[in-house]
CSV table of C-alpha atoms and ligand atoms in Angstrom, one decimal:
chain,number,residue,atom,x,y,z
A,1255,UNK,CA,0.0,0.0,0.0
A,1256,UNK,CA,1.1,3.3,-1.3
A,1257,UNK,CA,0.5,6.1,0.9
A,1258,UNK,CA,2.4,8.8,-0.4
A,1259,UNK,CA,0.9,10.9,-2.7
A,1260,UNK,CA,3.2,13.1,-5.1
A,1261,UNK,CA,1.6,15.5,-2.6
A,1262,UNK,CA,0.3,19.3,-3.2
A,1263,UNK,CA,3.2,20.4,-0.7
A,1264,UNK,CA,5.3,23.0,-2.0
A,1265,UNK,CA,8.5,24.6,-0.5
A,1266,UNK,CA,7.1,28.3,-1.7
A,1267,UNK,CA,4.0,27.6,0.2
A,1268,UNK,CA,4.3,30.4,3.2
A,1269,UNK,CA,6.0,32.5,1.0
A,1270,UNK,CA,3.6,35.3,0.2
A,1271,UNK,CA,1.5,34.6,3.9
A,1272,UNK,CA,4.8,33.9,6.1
A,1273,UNK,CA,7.9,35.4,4.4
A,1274,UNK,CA,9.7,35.2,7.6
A,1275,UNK,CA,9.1,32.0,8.7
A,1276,UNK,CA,12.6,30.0,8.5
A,1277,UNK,CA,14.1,33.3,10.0
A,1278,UNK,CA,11.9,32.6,13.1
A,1279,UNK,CA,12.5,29.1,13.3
A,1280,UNK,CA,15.8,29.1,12.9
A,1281,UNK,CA,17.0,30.9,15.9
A,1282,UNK,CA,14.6,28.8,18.2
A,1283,UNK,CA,16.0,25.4,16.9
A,1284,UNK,CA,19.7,26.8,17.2
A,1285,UNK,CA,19.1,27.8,20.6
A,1286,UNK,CA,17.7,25.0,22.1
A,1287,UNK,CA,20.7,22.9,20.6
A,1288,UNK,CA,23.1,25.6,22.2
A,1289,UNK,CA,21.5,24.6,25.6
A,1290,UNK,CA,21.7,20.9,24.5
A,1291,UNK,CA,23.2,19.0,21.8
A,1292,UNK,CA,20.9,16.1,21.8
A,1293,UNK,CA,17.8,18.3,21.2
A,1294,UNK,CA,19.2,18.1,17.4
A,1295,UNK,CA,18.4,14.5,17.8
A,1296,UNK,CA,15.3,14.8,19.1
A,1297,UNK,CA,13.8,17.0,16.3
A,1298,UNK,CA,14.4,15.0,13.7
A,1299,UNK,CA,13.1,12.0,15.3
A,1300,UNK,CA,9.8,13.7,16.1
A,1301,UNK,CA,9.2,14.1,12.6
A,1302,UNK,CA,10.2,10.6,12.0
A,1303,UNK,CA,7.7,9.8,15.0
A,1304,UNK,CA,5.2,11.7,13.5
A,1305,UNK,CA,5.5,11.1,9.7
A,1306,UNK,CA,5.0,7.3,10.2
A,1307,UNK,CA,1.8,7.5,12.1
A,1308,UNK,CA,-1.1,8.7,10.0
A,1309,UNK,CA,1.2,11.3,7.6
A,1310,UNK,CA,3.1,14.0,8.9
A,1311,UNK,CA,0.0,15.3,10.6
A,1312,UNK,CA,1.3,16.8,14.0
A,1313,UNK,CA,-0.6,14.2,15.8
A,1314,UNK,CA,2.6,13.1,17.7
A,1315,UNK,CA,2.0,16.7,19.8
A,1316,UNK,CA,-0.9,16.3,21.1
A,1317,UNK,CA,-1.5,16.1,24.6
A,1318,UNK,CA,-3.6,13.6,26.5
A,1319,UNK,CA,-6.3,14.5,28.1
A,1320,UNK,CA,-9.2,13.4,30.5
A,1321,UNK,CA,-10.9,12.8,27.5
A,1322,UNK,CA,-8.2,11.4,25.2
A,1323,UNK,CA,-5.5,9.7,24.5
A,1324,UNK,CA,-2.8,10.7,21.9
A,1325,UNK,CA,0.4,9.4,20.8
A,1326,UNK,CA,2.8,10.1,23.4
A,1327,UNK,CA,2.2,7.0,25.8
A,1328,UNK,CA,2.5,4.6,22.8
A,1329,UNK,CA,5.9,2.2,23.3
A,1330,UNK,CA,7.8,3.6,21.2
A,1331,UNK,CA,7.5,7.5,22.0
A,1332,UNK,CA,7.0,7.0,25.9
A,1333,UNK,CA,9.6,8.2,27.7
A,1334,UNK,CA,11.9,8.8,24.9
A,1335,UNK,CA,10.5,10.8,22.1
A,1336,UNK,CA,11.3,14.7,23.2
A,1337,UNK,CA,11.4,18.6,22.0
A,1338,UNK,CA,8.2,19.0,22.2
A,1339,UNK,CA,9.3,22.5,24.5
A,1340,UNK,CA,11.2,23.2,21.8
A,1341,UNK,CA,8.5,23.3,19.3
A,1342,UNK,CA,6.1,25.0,21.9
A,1343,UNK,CA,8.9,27.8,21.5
A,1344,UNK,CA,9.3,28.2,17.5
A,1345,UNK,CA,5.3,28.0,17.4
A,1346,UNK,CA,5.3,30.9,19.9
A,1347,UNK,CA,7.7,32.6,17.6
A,1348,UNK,CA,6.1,31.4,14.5
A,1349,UNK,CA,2.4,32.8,15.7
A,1350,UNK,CA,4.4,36.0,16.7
A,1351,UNK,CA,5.6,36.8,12.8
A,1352,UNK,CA,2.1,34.8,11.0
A,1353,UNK,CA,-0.8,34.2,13.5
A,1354,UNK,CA,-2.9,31.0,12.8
A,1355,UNK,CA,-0.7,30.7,9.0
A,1356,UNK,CA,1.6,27.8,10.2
A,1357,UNK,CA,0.5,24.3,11.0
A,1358,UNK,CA,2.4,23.1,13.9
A,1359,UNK,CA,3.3,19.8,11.1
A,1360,UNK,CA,5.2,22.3,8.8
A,1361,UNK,CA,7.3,23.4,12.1
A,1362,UNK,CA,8.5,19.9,12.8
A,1363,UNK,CA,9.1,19.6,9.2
A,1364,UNK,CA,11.3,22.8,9.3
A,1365,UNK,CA,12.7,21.7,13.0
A,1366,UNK,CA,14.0,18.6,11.6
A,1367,UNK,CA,16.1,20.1,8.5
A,1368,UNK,CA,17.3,23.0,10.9
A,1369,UNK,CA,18.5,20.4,13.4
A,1370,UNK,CA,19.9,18.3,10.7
A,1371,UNK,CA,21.9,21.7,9.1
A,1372,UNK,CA,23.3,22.8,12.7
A,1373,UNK,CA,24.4,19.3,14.0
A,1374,UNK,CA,26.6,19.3,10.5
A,1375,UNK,CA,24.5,17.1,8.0
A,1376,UNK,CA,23.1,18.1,4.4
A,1377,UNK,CA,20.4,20.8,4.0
A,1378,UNK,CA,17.5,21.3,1.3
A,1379,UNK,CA,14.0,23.0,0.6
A,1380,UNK,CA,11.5,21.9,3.2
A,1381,UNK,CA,8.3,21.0,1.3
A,1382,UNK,CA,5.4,22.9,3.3
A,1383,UNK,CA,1.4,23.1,3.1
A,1384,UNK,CA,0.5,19.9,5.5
A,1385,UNK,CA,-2.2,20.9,8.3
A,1386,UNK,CA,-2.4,19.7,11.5
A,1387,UNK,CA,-4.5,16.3,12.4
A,1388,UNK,CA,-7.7,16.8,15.1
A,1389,UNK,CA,-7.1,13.6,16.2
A,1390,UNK,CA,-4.3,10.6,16.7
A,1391,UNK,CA,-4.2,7.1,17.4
A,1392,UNK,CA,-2.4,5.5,20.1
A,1393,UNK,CA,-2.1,2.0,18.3
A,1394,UNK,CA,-1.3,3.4,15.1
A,1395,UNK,CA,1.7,4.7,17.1
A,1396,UNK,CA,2.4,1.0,18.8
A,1397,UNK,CA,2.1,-0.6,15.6
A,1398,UNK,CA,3.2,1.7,12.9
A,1399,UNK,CA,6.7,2.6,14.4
A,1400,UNK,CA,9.3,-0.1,14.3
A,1401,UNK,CA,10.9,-1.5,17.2
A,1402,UNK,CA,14.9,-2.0,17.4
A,1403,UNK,CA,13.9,-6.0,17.7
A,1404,UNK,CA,12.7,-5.7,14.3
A,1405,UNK,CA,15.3,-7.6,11.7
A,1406,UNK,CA,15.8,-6.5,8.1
A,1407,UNK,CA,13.4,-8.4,6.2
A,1408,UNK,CA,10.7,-6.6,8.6
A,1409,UNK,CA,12.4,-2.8,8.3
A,1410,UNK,CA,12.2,-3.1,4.2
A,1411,UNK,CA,8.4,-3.9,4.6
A,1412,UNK,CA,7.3,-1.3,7.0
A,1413,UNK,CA,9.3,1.3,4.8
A,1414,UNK,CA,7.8,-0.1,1.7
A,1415,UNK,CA,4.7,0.3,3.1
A,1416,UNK,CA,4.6,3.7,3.4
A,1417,UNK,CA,6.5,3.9,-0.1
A,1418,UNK,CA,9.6,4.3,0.8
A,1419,UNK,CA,12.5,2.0,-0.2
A,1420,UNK,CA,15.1,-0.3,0.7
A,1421,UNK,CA,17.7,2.9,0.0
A,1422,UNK,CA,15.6,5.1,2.4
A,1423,UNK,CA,15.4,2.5,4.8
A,1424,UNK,CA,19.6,3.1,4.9
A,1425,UNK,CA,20.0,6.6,4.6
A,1426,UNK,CA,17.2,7.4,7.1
A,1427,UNK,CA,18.5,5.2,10.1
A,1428,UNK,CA,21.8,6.7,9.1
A,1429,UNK,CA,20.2,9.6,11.5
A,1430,UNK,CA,21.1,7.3,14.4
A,1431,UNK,CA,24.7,9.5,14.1
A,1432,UNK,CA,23.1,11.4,16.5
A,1433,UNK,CA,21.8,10.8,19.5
A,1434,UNK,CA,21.2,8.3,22.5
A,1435,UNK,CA,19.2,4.9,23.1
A,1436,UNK,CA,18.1,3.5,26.4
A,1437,UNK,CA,19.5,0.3,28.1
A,1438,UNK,CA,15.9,-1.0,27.5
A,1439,UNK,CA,16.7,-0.5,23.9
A,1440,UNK,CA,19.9,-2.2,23.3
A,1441,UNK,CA,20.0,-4.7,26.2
A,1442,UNK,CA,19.1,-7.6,24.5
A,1443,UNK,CA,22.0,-7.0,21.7
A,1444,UNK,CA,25.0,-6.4,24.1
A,1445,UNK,CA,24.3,-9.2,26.1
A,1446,UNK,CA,22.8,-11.8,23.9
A,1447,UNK,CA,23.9,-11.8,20.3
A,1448,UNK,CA,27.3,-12.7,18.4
A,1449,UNK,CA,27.5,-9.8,15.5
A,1450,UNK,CA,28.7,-7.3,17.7
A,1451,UNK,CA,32.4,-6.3,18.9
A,1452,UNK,CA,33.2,-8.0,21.7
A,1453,UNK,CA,35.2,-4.7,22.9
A,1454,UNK,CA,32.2,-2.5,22.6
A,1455,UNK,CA,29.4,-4.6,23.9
A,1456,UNK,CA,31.7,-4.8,27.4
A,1457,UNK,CA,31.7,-1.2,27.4
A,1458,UNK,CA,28.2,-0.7,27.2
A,1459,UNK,CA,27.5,-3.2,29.0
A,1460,UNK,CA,28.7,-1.1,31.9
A,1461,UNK,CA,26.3,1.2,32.1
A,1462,UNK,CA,23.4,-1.0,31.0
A,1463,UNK,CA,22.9,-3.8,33.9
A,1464,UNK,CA,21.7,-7.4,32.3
A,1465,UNK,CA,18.7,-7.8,34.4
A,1466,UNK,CA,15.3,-6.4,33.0
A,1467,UNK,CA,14.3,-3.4,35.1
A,1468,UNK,CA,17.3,-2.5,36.2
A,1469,UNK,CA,18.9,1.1,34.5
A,1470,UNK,CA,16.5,0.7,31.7
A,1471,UNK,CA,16.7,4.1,30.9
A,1472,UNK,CA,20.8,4.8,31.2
A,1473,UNK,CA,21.7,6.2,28.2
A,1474,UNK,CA,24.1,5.3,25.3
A,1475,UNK,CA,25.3,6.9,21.9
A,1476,UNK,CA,24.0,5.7,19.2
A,1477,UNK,CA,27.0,6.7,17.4
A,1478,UNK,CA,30.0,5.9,19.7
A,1479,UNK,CA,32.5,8.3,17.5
A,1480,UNK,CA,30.6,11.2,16.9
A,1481,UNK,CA,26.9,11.6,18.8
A,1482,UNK,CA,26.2,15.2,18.2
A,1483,UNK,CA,27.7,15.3,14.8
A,1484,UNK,CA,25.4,14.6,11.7
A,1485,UNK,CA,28.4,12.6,9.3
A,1486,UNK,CA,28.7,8.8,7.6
A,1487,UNK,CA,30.6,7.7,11.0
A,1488,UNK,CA,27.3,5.0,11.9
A,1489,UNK,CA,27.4,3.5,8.5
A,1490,UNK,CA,31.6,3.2,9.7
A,1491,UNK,CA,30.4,1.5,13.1
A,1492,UNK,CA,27.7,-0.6,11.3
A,1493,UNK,CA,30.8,-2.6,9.3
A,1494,UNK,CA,33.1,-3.2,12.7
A,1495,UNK,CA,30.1,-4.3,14.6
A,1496,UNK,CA,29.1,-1.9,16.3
A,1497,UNK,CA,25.6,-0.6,15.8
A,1498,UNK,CA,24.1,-0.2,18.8
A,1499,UNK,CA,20.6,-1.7,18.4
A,1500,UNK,CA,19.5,-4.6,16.7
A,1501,UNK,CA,17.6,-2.8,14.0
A,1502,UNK,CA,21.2,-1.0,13.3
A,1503,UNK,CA,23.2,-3.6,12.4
A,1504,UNK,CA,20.9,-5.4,10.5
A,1505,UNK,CA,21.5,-3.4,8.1
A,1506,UNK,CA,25.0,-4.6,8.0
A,1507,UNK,CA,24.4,-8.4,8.4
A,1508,UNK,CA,25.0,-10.1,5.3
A,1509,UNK,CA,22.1,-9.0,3.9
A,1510,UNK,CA,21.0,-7.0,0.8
A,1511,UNK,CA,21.9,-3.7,2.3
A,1512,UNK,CA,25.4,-4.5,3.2
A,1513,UNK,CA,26.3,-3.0,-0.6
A,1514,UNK,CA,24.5,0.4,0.4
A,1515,UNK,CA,26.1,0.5,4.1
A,1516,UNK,CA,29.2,0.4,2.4
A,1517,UNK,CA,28.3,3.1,-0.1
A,1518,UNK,CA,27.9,5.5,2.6
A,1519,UNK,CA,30.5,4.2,4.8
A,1520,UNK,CA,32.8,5.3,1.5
A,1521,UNK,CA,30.9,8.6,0.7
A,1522,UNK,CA,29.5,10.6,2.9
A,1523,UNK,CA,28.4,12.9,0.0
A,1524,UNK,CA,26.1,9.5,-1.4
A,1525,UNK,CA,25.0,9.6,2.3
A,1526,UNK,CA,24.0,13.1,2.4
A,1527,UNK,CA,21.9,13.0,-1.0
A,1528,UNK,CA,20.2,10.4,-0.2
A,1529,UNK,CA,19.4,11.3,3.2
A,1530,UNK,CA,18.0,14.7,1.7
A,1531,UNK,CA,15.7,12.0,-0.4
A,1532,UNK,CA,14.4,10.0,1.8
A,1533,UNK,CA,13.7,13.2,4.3
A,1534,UNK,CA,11.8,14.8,1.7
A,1535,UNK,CA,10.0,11.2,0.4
A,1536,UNK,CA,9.1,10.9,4.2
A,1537,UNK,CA,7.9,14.6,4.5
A,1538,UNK,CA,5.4,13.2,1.7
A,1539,UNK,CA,3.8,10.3,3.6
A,1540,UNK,CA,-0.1,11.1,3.8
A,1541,UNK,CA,-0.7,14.9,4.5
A,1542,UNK,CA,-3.9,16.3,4.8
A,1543,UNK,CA,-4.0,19.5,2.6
A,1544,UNK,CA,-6.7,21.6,1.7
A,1545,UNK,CA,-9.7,21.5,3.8
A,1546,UNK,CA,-8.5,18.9,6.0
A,1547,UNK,CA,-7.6,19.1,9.4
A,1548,UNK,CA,-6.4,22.8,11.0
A,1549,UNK,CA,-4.1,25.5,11.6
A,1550,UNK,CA,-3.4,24.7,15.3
A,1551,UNK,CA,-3.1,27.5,17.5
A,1552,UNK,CA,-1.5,25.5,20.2
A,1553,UNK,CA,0.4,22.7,18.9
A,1554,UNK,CA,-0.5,20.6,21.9
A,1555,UNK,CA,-4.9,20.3,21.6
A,1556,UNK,CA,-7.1,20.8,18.5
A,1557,UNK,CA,-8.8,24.3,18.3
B,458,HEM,C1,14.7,1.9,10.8
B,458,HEM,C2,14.0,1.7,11.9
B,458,HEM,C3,14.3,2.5,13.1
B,458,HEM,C4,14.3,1.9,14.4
B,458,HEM,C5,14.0,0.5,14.7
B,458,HEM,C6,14.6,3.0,15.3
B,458,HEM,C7,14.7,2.8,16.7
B,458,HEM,C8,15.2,3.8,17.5
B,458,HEM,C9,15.4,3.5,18.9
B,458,HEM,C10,15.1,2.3,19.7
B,458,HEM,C11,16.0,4.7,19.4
B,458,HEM,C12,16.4,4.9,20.9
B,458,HEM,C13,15.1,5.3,21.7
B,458,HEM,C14,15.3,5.1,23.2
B,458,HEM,O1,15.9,4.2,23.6
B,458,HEM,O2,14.7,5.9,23.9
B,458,HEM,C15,16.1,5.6,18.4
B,458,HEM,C16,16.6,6.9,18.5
B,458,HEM,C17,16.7,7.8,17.5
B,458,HEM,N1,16.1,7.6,16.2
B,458,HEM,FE1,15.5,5.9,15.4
B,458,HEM,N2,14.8,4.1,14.6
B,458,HEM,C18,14.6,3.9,13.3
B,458,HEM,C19,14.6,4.8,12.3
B,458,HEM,C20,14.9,6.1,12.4
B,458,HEM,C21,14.6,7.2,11.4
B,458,HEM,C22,14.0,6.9,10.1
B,458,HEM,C23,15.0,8.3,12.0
B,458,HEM,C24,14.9,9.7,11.4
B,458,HEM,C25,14.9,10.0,10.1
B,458,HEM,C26,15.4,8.1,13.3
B,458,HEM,C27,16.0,9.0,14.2
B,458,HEM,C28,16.4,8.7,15.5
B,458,HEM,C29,17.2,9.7,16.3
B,458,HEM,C30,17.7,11.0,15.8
B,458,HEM,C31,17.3,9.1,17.5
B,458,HEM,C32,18.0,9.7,18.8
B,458,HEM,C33,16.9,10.6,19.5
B,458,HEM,C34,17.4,11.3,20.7
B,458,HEM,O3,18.6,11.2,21.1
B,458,HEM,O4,16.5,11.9,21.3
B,458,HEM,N3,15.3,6.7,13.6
B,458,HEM,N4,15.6,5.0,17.2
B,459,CA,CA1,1.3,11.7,12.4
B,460,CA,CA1,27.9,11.1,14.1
């Protein structure tokens, strides 16, 4: 199934009713990175988070309520997906310059190539024109994200599923050069499987404690060389063995994608284009346009 459409986005779509609007994202994003390199991180996986539940709809911002539940509990966001202060703070700034013009889905859009641009990675021309969701689905989120258990055969078909490729599949987790996992998230590979440095599962195991429960949420790089720098340095660690999750080095397992691990373990360049691909075919997945959905005036509850 097919769900992006070669959509009605447009990267000039703000341009005659919010001229200023990367000039009042920008310093927001930059800021926030300032205080805390990670937050880079965390931007672009919000739009990741968000893009592969229901389109990149802003549903992943939602709050709970008495009345509903959102996103933000499901597995894979719960105590780990963040920056959602951060786009609280370039929505502030972005109602400032355009009131009610800017859907809070275009601003995680525009967060994510900042982030990408400042942590050192490739840059390009956000497409823009989504609008934000009035509702979101908790088990979409539980079953529509992948977990790090998942093995190759399973990534390809989620990404195909949404339309996008084997390639994709590569350059997009290639974002895991920034950025941390929990123990919860990579305990399982350090202590129990056999394609993985012997050298750097001790190390890690260090700080992640083999029984379940215990420091599940300790932290680790999920690029040991470079974690707040967006370069080709994971697709390096992928072909020494040392991917920190599962899902990582399954792309570098024997497999069909071993060929494109090395591509971009050769060429950063390759890596960068590609990424810049596969961010924009993301950006694609199911928007509503049009008369759909809403400008948000608070990114956190419908209108
Ligand atoms: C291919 C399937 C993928 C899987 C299984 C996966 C899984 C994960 C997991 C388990 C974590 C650590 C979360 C935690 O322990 O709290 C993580 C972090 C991260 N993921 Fe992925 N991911 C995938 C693809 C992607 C994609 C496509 C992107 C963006 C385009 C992305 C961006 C990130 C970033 C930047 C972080 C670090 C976030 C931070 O430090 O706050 N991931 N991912
Ligand atoms: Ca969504
Ligand atoms: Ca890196």
């Amino acid at each position: 199934e097919i769900t992006t459409t070669d959509s009605q986005l447009s990267t000039n779509f703000y341009s005659k009713s919010c001229p200023n609007l990367f000039s009042a994202v920008k310093p927001v994003v930059k800021s926030a990175i300032n205080k805390e390199k990670r937050m880079g991180a965390s931007l672009v996986r919000l739009f990741f988070h968000d893009c592969f539940v229901n389109g990149c709809d802003g549903s992943i911002l939602l709050d709970d309520t008495s009345s509903f539940t959102g996103e933000k509990t499901a597995i894979p966001n719960r105590d780990s997906v963040r920056g959602f202060e951060v786009i609280d703070d370039i929505k502030s700034a972005v109602e400032k310059a355009c009131p009610g013009v800017v859907s809070c889905a275009d601003i995680v859009a525009i967060a994510a190539r900042d982030s990408t641009v400042i942590l050192g990675g490739p840059t390009w021309n956000v497409k823009l024109g989504r609008r934000d969701a009035k509702t979101a689905s908790l088990s979409a989120a539980n079953n529509g994200l992948p977990p790090a258990t998942f093995n190759l055969n399973q990534l390809i078909s989620i990404f195909n599923a949404l339309g996008l490729s084997t390639r994709d599949l590569v350059a997009l987790s290639g974002s895991h050069t920034v950025g941390q996992g929990r123990c919860i998230s990579f305990r399982a590979r350090i202590y129990n499987e056999t394609n993985i440095d012997s050298g750097f599962a001790k190390t890690r195991r260090s700080k992640c404690p083999s029984t379940n429960g215990t420091g599940d949420n300790n932290l680790a790089p999920l690029d040991l060389q470079t974690p707040t720098r967006f370069d080709n340095k994971y697709f390096k660690n992928l072909l020494n063995q040392k991917g920190l999750l599962h899902s990582d080095q399954q792309l570098f397992n024997g497999g069909s994608t071993d060929s494109i691990v090395r591509t971009y373990s050769n060429s950063q360049s390759t890596f960068f284009s590609d990424f810049v691909t596969g961010m924009i075919k993301m950006g694609d997945i199911s928007p509503l346009t049009g008369s759909k959905g809403e400008i948000r005036k608070n990114c956190r509850r419908v209108n």
